[in-house]
Amino acid sequence: MNGKIYLIPNTLGDVPPLETMPLSVKKIIEEIDIYIVENEKSARRFIKSVSSSKEQSSLRLFPLNKFTNASEIPTYLEPCKQGVSIGLISDAGCPGVADPGAEVVRLAHQNNIQVVPLVGPSSILLAVMSSGMNGQNFAFNGYLPIDKAERKAKLKQLEKRSFEEQQAQLFIETPYRNQKLLQEMCRTLHPSTRICVASDLSLKTEYIKTQTASDWKYTKIDFHKRPTIFILQKD
């Protein structure tokens, strides 16, 4: 029988792992020695924080990031084909969601390897839950275009879609450009369009606020370099 691939959630920041995820994550980490990870150093630190007794020397870590050769990825699943279970760990949040791990999961299904998602923090779901916007119809759009004109056009497109389909529109930005994006949203969107800013989710510095674009113009917030989910919806 093939081994399984466990999708292991990571924290969204500097917080004790077992404050935001169940003991089942600790149990699986203690059983598994082979992992596919974005960054080896941060992955080792995470594993140690979950299970301090875990022998670091026993770990085998395969890198999965922008430097990984696509031809290497299928080989990462070889242990599963030999009956050994492995883990997939994201740098933050849930593997496969806005994360390169989706390609590994796709290959696992193609090879009849059982995929087991574990419970843990997802910034996307936490933001939707706390926004007061449509939790039955929403879309995650990743990053907006960098070009100013293209970004403005995309914001108008998302606003139109949110109104026509009553669909909450989620997106993210490189943290050091958060402030600039919010200012641009206030200038571009209809004054009555609601905007949710959800920063540092699950952390002690968590900040979540939903109000209209016109109200955001007069709200001072410092969320420079803080991981943030933005949501807009026009009613």
PDB file of N, CA and C in Angstrom, residues 28-35 37 40-48 51 53-62 89:
ATOM      1  N   ILE A  28       0.889  13.693  14.196  1.00  0.00           N
ATOM      2  CA  ILE A  28       1.375  13.340  12.868  1.00  0.00           C
ATOM      3  C   ILE A  28       2.844  13.728  12.703  1.00  0.00           C
ATOM      4  N   ILE A  29       3.218  14.901  13.186  1.00  0.00           N
ATOM      5  CA  ILE A  29       4.614  15.341  13.082  1.00  0.00           C
ATOM      6  C   ILE A  29       5.540  14.386  13.822  1.00  0.00           C
ATOM      7  N   GLU A  30       5.084  13.864  14.940  1.00  0.00           N
ATOM      8  CA  GLU A  30       5.909  12.920  15.695  1.00  0.00           C
ATOM      9  C   GLU A  30       6.052  11.577  14.983  1.00  0.00           C
ATOM     10  N   GLU A  31       5.132  11.280  14.056  1.00  0.00           N
ATOM     11  CA  GLU A  31       5.175  10.005  13.334  1.00  0.00           C
ATOM     12  C   GLU A  31       5.944  10.077  12.017  1.00  0.00           C
ATOM     13  N   ILE A  32       6.116  11.276  11.476  1.00  0.00           N
ATOM     14  CA  ILE A  32       6.671  11.444  10.130  1.00  0.00           C
ATOM     15  C   ILE A  32       8.071  12.045  10.168  1.00  0.00           C
ATOM     16  N   ASP A  33       8.950  11.549   9.295  1.00  0.00           N
ATOM     17  CA  ASP A  33      10.317  12.059   9.217  1.00  0.00           C
ATOM     18  C   ASP A  33      10.631  12.700   7.869  1.00  0.00           C
ATOM     19  N   ILE A  34       9.742  12.550   6.890  1.00  0.00           N
ATOM     20  CA  ILE A  34       9.995  13.081   5.543  1.00  0.00           C
ATOM     21  C   ILE A  34       8.990  14.185   5.243  1.00  0.00           C
ATOM     22  N   TYR A  35       9.500  15.346   4.827  1.00  0.00           N
ATOM     23  CA  TYR A  35       8.626  16.505   4.600  1.00  0.00           C
ATOM     24  C   TYR A  35       9.000  17.235   3.309  1.00  0.00           C
ATOM     25  N   VAL A  37       8.863  21.012   2.006  1.00  0.00           N
ATOM     26  CA  VAL A  37       8.775  22.299   2.697  1.00  0.00           C
ATOM     27  C   VAL A  37       9.197  23.444   1.773  1.00  0.00           C
ATOM     28  N   GLU A  40      13.741  25.215   4.440  1.00  0.00           N
ATOM     29  CA  GLU A  40      14.205  24.187   5.380  1.00  0.00           C
ATOM     30  C   GLU A  40      14.403  24.733   6.789  1.00  0.00           C
ATOM     31  N   LYS A  41      15.005  25.904   6.902  1.00  0.00           N
ATOM     32  CA  LYS A  41      15.295  26.462   8.223  1.00  0.00           C
ATOM     33  C   LYS A  41      14.017  26.739   9.014  1.00  0.00           C
ATOM     34  N   SER A  42      13.045  27.391   8.384  1.00  0.00           N
ATOM     35  CA  SER A  42      11.792  27.705   9.087  1.00  0.00           C
ATOM     36  C   SER A  42      10.987  26.443   9.356  1.00  0.00           C
ATOM     37  N   ALA A  43      11.077  25.449   8.458  1.00  0.00           N
ATOM     38  CA  ALA A  43      10.360  24.193   8.660  1.00  0.00           C
ATOM     39  C   ALA A  43      10.909  23.438   9.866  1.00  0.00           C
ATOM     40  N   ARG A  44      12.220  23.398   9.978  1.00  0.00           N
ATOM     41  CA  ARG A  44      12.835  22.732  11.141  1.00  0.00           C
ATOM     42  C   ARG A  44      12.437  23.434  12.436  1.00  0.00           C
ATOM     43  N   ARG A  45      12.393  24.747  12.391  1.00  0.00           N
ATOM     44  CA  ARG A  45      12.016  25.511  13.577  1.00  0.00           C
ATOM     45  C   ARG A  45      10.559  25.217  13.958  1.00  0.00           C
ATOM     46  N   PHE A  46       9.702  25.134  12.951  1.00  0.00           N
ATOM     47  CA  PHE A  46       8.288  24.832  13.209  1.00  0.00           C
ATOM     48  C   PHE A  46       8.125  23.433  13.793  1.00  0.00           C
ATOM     49  N   ILE A  47       8.776  22.458  13.190  1.00  0.00           N
ATOM     50  CA  ILE A  47       8.679  21.079  13.668  1.00  0.00           C
ATOM     51  C   ILE A  47       9.154  20.974  15.115  1.00  0.00           C
ATOM     52  N   LYS A  48      10.252  21.658  15.419  1.00  0.00           N
ATOM     53  CA  LYS A  48      10.777  21.633  16.779  1.00  0.00           C
ATOM     54  C   LYS A  48       9.815  22.297  17.759  1.00  0.00           C
ATOM     55  N   SER A  51       7.039  19.681  18.319  1.00  0.00           N
ATOM     56  CA  SER A  51       7.514  18.497  19.042  1.00  0.00           C
ATOM     57  C   SER A  51       8.993  18.669  19.371  1.00  0.00           C
ATOM     58  N   SER A  53      10.875  17.028  21.220  1.00  0.00           N
ATOM     59  CA  SER A  53      11.623  15.772  21.348  1.00  0.00           C
ATOM     60  C   SER A  53      11.974  15.158  19.993  1.00  0.00           C
ATOM     61  N   LYS A  54      11.464  15.746  18.921  1.00  0.00           N
ATOM     62  CA  LYS A  54      11.717  15.216  17.589  1.00  0.00           C
ATOM     63  C   LYS A  54      13.194  15.332  17.234  1.00  0.00           C
ATOM     64  N   GLU A  55      13.803  14.244  16.799  1.00  0.00           N
ATOM     65  CA  GLU A  55      15.209  14.247  16.427  1.00  0.00           C
ATOM     66  C   GLU A  55      15.391  14.939  15.071  1.00  0.00           C
ATOM     67  N   GLN A  56      16.050  16.088  15.082  1.00  0.00           N
ATOM     68  CA  GLN A  56      16.244  16.836  13.839  1.00  0.00           C
ATOM     69  C   GLN A  56      17.103  16.054  12.841  1.00  0.00           C
ATOM     70  N   SER A  57      18.007  15.263  13.346  1.00  0.00           N
ATOM     71  CA  SER A  57      18.892  14.494  12.463  1.00  0.00           C
ATOM     72  C   SER A  57      18.146  13.429  11.667  1.00  0.00           C
ATOM     73  N   SER A  58      16.944  13.059  12.135  1.00  0.00           N
ATOM     74  CA  SER A  58      16.170  12.027  11.454  1.00  0.00           C
ATOM     75  C   SER A  58      15.334  12.590  10.304  1.00  0.00           C
ATOM     76  N   LEU A  59      15.274  13.905  10.180  1.00  0.00           N
ATOM     77  CA  LEU A  59      14.413  14.536   9.186  1.00  0.00           C
ATOM     78  C   LEU A  59      15.028  14.527   7.787  1.00  0.00           C
ATOM     79  N   ARG A  60      14.188  14.281   6.794  1.00  0.00           N
ATOM     80  CA  ARG A  60      14.546  14.450   5.386  1.00  0.00           C
ATOM     81  C   ARG A  60      13.604  15.501   4.817  1.00  0.00           C
ATOM     82  N   LEU A  61      14.175  16.594   4.336  1.00  0.00           N
ATOM     83  CA  LEU A  61      13.361  17.701   3.854  1.00  0.00           C
ATOM     84  C   LEU A  61      13.615  17.954   2.371  1.00  0.00           C
ATOM     85  N   PHE A  62      12.542  18.006   1.593  1.00  0.00           N
ATOM     86  CA  PHE A  62      12.627  18.307   0.166  1.00  0.00           C
ATOM     87  C   PHE A  62      12.123  19.728  -0.071  1.00  0.00           C
ATOM     88  N   ILE A  89       4.411  20.903   4.335  1.00  0.00           N
ATOM     89  CA  ILE A  89       4.273  22.043   5.238  1.00  0.00           C
ATOM     90  C   ILE A  89       4.455  23.349   4.474  1.00  0.00           C
TER      91      ILE A  89
END
